[in-house]
Amino acid sequence: MPCLDTRARQILRQNDRGGYTVPSDRLYPYQWNWDSAFAAIGFAEFDLDRAWTEIKTLLSGQWDNGMVPHILFHQQDDGYFPGPDIWGCNARIPSSGISQPPVLTTVVRKIWEQDPERGAPTLERIYPQLVNWHRWFISWRLDDAGAVCITHPWEAGRDNAPDWDDALGEISTDSVNGYERRDTNVVDAGMRPTKFDYDRYIWLVELGRRHGWDQTALIDASPFRMADPTMTFILLRANCDLVAIGRALGHDIAEIEEWASCLEAGANSLWNPDLEAFDSRNVHSGAWSGCLSNASFLCWYGGIDRPRMHEHFDRLTKRVAYIIPSHDPDSSRFDRQRYWRGPVWPMMNTLIAIGLEESGYTASAEILRRSTARLIERSGFSEYYDPEDGTPAGGVNFTWTAAIWLSWASSRTGREQWARLN
């Protein structure tokens, strides 16, 4: 699909702000953490130096405690809420006070292996930053079982997933003042989180600000702490890649290897025996969310296999026209176009397919790649898609969808572009 290849490259260039890429021009005007990781793999298909620049710019916002924020506010945009003044973070680069799934480490390894000699100086420089970021997760985001927790729905990247409904429902938002959202002025409100959700997002931001984003204080103060499959499987996988990078560079990797067994135990602790799937868990109450989501299928990406997950995968391929929906379409909470309550997300499909491929399930990985390709061919480079009819939803001309097309979904590149990393 040469025309789609050309258009995908154009989108990456159009969303380039000189060292970093915005996810979508009008909807998301700043640098988002895992969006940038996907942008980098897209740039790497035609401009390797620009890919490394994306990575270095994201890591330039790392906090002294090791956290890499989920948003870096490189320039002022008064129309976006909540902006840096609401977050109130004391950082070198204005930022949010939470992180996002560390896809970046795996992307760094992939890009470096495209041209090891060319990438070696940058890799040596950023390796300690990646280690410190992982150490921050281990220090502040693990529950007693070793699963990785989130302290805000935005931290998982799955903002309004049904996984968080019960925990958010316990929060009273009477203290939240009025605000104006940009997203519902740009995108149909029926495709976005509700006001009920957003009020609670802002309440959690205000809580963090009141405590100066002190992690010790927030562990005790926050009512929202969820053990999350997204974070857990992605950090587990990223940790394996960090070990490989450290070993190749000749560094002592003993500490990182110790993290691996803890994270693997944490990942397995997310198996909900009643749901027979990987699920989110409320750390405070111990209650399961009862949600089969696209994050559940990241198990293979993390190197963990359960036969029942293949049965769920096969069921969904028969249930909807396009896979993998972000929430089980047989659930009463499924909403086919509302953000993370049903739509298909191409970047999640990519990670799931990588895991399937590396686990030897090449046929399933190819089914998923072709389904994703058909969505993009049918509906363009949207943020997400209706799983039942492929209707484009969310932001348009979306960076990570363009990047995914170039690096994985296109039949020109196909699954060989994400071969097993040894």
XYZ file of C-alpha atoms in Angstrom, residues 42-355:
314
model
C 7.544 4.695 13.011
C 10.340 7.188 12.396
C 12.864 4.351 12.532
C 11.364 2.982 9.304
C 12.677 5.983 7.349
C 14.682 8.298 9.643
C 16.678 6.528 12.339
C 18.241 9.713 13.705
C 14.800 11.258 14.196
C 13.707 8.131 16.072
C 16.587 8.513 18.526
C 15.771 12.212 18.929
C 12.196 11.340 19.930
C 13.516 9.017 22.630
C 16.081 11.475 23.969
C 13.513 14.271 24.137
C 11.127 12.116 26.148
C 13.860 11.110 28.592
C 14.931 14.758 28.965
C 11.846 15.213 31.150
C 12.787 12.468 33.604
C 12.357 13.439 37.253
C 15.187 13.190 39.776
C 13.419 10.212 41.380
C 13.549 8.315 38.068
C 9.960 8.750 36.884
C 9.375 9.601 33.232
C 6.102 11.603 33.180
C 3.164 10.691 31.024
C 3.005 14.224 29.555
C 5.756 16.758 28.904
C 4.450 20.297 28.390
C 7.191 21.608 26.114
C 5.163 24.667 25.128
C 2.127 26.470 26.474
C -1.297 25.662 25.064
C -3.988 27.497 27.004
C -6.763 25.469 25.404
C -5.684 22.158 26.925
C -6.964 20.987 30.307
C -5.446 20.002 32.663
C -2.287 21.908 31.842
C 0.933 22.241 33.850
C -0.554 24.782 36.257
C -3.165 22.230 37.363
C -0.602 19.468 37.834
C 1.673 21.764 39.836
C 4.800 19.638 39.439
C 8.219 20.981 40.337
C 10.169 19.601 37.380
C 12.846 20.797 34.961
C 10.372 20.491 32.106
C 6.728 21.181 33.029
C 5.018 17.809 33.249
C 2.271 15.669 34.699
C 2.828 13.904 38.020
C 2.273 10.315 36.860
C 3.939 7.946 34.400
C 2.771 5.526 31.684
C 3.546 1.947 30.565
C 7.281 1.714 29.754
C 7.012 0.522 26.161
C 10.010 2.753 25.533
C 12.606 0.266 26.777
C 11.513 -2.402 24.301
C 11.398 0.183 21.510
C 14.907 1.357 22.392
C 16.187 -2.181 22.029
C 14.427 -2.686 18.694
C 15.733 0.563 17.227
C 19.265 -0.060 18.494
C 19.313 -3.522 16.911
C 18.448 -1.991 13.529
C 21.904 -0.362 13.507
C 23.890 -1.213 16.660
C 26.988 0.783 15.775
C 25.065 3.927 14.951
C 22.919 3.717 18.067
C 25.623 2.695 20.530
C 26.602 6.179 21.822
C 22.987 7.136 22.510
C 22.180 3.776 24.043
C 25.112 4.009 26.454
C 23.966 7.458 27.527
C 20.302 6.657 28.082
C 20.731 3.193 29.608
C 21.092 4.571 33.185
C 17.921 6.602 32.653
C 15.984 3.487 31.676
C 17.328 1.632 34.708
C 16.298 4.485 37.008
C 12.815 4.567 35.506
C 12.373 0.842 36.039
C 13.702 1.194 39.581
C 11.064 3.867 40.209
C 8.318 1.401 39.223
C 9.795 -1.277 41.462
C 10.098 1.152 44.377
C 6.698 2.846 44.148
C 4.271 0.878 42.031
C 4.310 -2.767 43.157
C 1.677 -4.365 45.358
C 2.500 -7.144 47.829
C 2.165 -9.778 45.092
C 4.540 -7.979 42.724
C 1.928 -6.672 40.276
C 2.433 -3.143 38.984
C -0.137 -0.634 40.230
C -1.494 2.594 38.836
C -2.505 5.603 40.905
C -4.546 7.279 38.171
C -6.466 5.816 35.198
C -4.325 7.947 32.889
C -1.238 6.123 34.167
C -2.385 2.859 32.579
C -3.156 4.668 29.325
C -6.610 3.012 29.432
C -8.380 6.038 30.838
C -12.031 5.028 31.116
C -11.684 1.243 31.042
C -14.460 -0.490 33.024
C -11.674 -1.925 35.196
C -11.660 1.283 37.229
C -15.419 1.851 37.605
C -15.868 0.516 41.123
C -12.763 2.180 42.556
C -13.613 5.539 40.975
C -17.175 5.234 42.210
C -15.897 5.441 45.790
C -14.491 8.938 45.216
C -16.579 12.005 46.078
C -15.846 14.907 43.731
C -17.753 17.690 45.511
C -14.520 19.678 45.843
C -13.756 19.693 42.111
C -14.316 23.101 40.529
C -15.682 23.711 37.061
C -13.438 23.145 34.050
C -13.635 23.002 30.268
C -12.422 19.958 28.359
C -10.851 20.231 24.939
C -11.471 16.630 23.922
C -15.264 16.913 23.733
C -14.943 20.067 21.611
C -12.813 18.178 19.074
C -14.309 14.667 19.217
C -17.874 13.413 19.616
C -18.551 13.242 23.364
C -20.002 9.764 22.876
C -16.501 8.563 22.010
C -14.842 10.016 25.116
C -14.861 9.474 28.903
C -17.949 10.820 30.653
C -18.064 13.795 33.028
C -18.407 11.293 35.890
C -15.044 9.830 34.891
C -13.354 13.153 34.245
C -14.380 14.671 37.562
C -12.578 11.808 39.271
C -9.526 12.148 37.070
C -9.239 15.778 38.119
C -9.860 14.947 41.794
C -6.902 12.544 41.690
C -4.708 15.192 40.037
C -5.654 17.673 42.761
C -4.867 15.064 45.409
C -1.406 14.548 43.975
C -0.765 18.254 43.821
C -1.825 18.759 47.457
C 0.753 16.173 48.472
C 3.467 17.591 46.245
C 3.523 14.328 44.284
C 5.286 12.699 47.226
C 4.993 8.969 46.579
C 5.148 7.943 50.231
C 2.325 10.287 51.136
C 0.182 9.264 48.183
C 0.379 5.558 49.025
C -1.507 6.348 52.231
C -3.691 9.165 50.921
C -4.996 7.910 47.600
C -8.133 5.751 47.437
C -7.189 4.683 43.913
C -4.485 2.023 43.582
C -5.139 -0.673 41.004
C -2.951 -3.629 40.046
C -3.016 -3.371 36.271
C -2.299 -5.906 33.490
C -1.164 -3.153 31.101
C 1.568 -1.891 33.379
C 2.527 -5.306 34.701
C 2.958 -7.136 31.399
C 4.655 -4.199 29.692
C 7.124 -3.661 32.548
C 7.802 -7.401 32.720
C 8.650 -7.425 29.013
C 10.600 -4.163 29.232
C 12.626 -5.571 32.108
C 13.715 -8.524 29.950
C 14.799 -6.103 27.233
C 16.641 -3.966 29.782
C 18.563 -7.064 30.894
C 19.533 -7.761 27.285
C 20.651 -4.163 26.728
C 22.651 -4.082 29.954
C 24.336 -7.375 29.165
C 25.274 -6.190 25.672
C 26.772 -3.010 27.109
C 28.732 -4.940 29.710
C 26.936 -3.556 32.767
C 26.129 -5.343 36.010
C 22.547 -6.520 35.550
C 22.090 -8.436 38.808
C 19.603 -5.922 40.223
C 17.506 -5.957 37.056
C 17.458 -9.741 36.970
C 16.165 -9.759 40.553
C 13.237 -7.605 39.482
C 12.215 -10.156 36.851
C 11.104 -12.938 39.203
C 9.099 -10.480 41.286
C 7.350 -9.080 38.223
C 6.609 -12.540 36.846
C 4.966 -13.523 40.130
C 3.019 -10.263 40.051
C 1.810 -10.931 36.518
C 0.582 -14.402 37.441
C -1.196 -12.930 40.477
C -3.487 -11.067 38.060
C -5.156 -14.283 36.931
C -8.794 -14.060 37.997
C -9.948 -17.691 38.370
C -13.635 -16.764 38.168
C -13.205 -14.740 34.980
C -10.594 -17.207 33.716
C -8.548 -14.309 32.383
C -5.988 -11.759 33.477
C -7.784 -8.944 35.261
C -7.244 -5.731 37.230
C -7.391 -5.833 41.029
C -8.169 -3.181 43.622
C -5.130 -3.161 45.914
C -7.063 -1.629 48.829
C -10.010 -4.030 48.817
C -8.565 -7.011 46.949
C -11.634 -7.018 44.680
C -11.340 -8.055 41.050
C -12.600 -5.717 38.341
C -14.126 -8.628 36.426
C -12.900 -7.280 33.085
C -11.563 -9.141 30.086
C -9.846 -6.347 28.164
C -7.285 -6.017 25.413
C -4.762 -5.568 28.253
C -5.540 -9.134 29.352
C -4.053 -10.347 26.065
C -0.717 -8.654 26.746
C 0.186 -11.805 28.688
C 2.124 -13.208 25.706
C 3.984 -9.911 25.326
C 5.104 -10.422 28.920
C 6.120 -14.008 28.185
C 3.258 -15.682 30.059
C 0.920 -18.194 28.402
C -2.437 -19.543 29.557
C -4.514 -21.853 27.299
C -7.748 -20.132 28.316
C -6.531 -16.865 26.806
C -6.373 -18.539 23.390
C -9.999 -19.557 23.815
C -10.929 -15.964 24.584
C -8.964 -14.823 21.522
C -10.778 -17.289 19.262
C -14.151 -16.285 20.700
C -13.534 -12.609 19.985
C -12.472 -13.296 16.388
C -15.927 -14.797 15.855
C -17.792 -12.221 17.939
C -16.728 -8.957 16.247
C -15.582 -7.986 12.777
C -12.332 -6.417 13.981
C -10.166 -7.475 16.913
C -9.173 -6.964 19.693
C -11.889 -4.881 21.365
C -10.715 -3.008 24.437
C -13.502 -4.593 26.484
C -15.363 -7.867 26.118
C -18.327 -7.316 23.742
C -20.329 -9.865 25.740
C -20.097 -7.642 28.836
C -22.900 -5.289 29.854
C -20.275 -2.539 30.140
C -19.175 -2.821 26.505
C -19.549 0.439 24.544
C -18.356 0.022 20.979
C -17.152 3.607 20.342
C -16.411 5.017 23.804
C -12.628 5.133 24.145
C -11.402 2.149 26.238
C -14.796 0.542 26.782
C -14.931 -1.300 23.458
C -12.986 0.189 20.541
C -9.984 -1.446 18.888
C -6.595 0.220 19.477
C -3.930 -0.610 16.829
C -0.960 -0.031 19.144
C -2.333 -2.538 21.666
C -2.850 -5.003 18.818
C 0.795 -4.588 17.897
C 2.044 -5.506 21.364
C -0.331 -8.447 21.608
C 0.755 -9.735 18.206
C 4.434 -9.391 19.098
C 3.763 -11.588 22.112
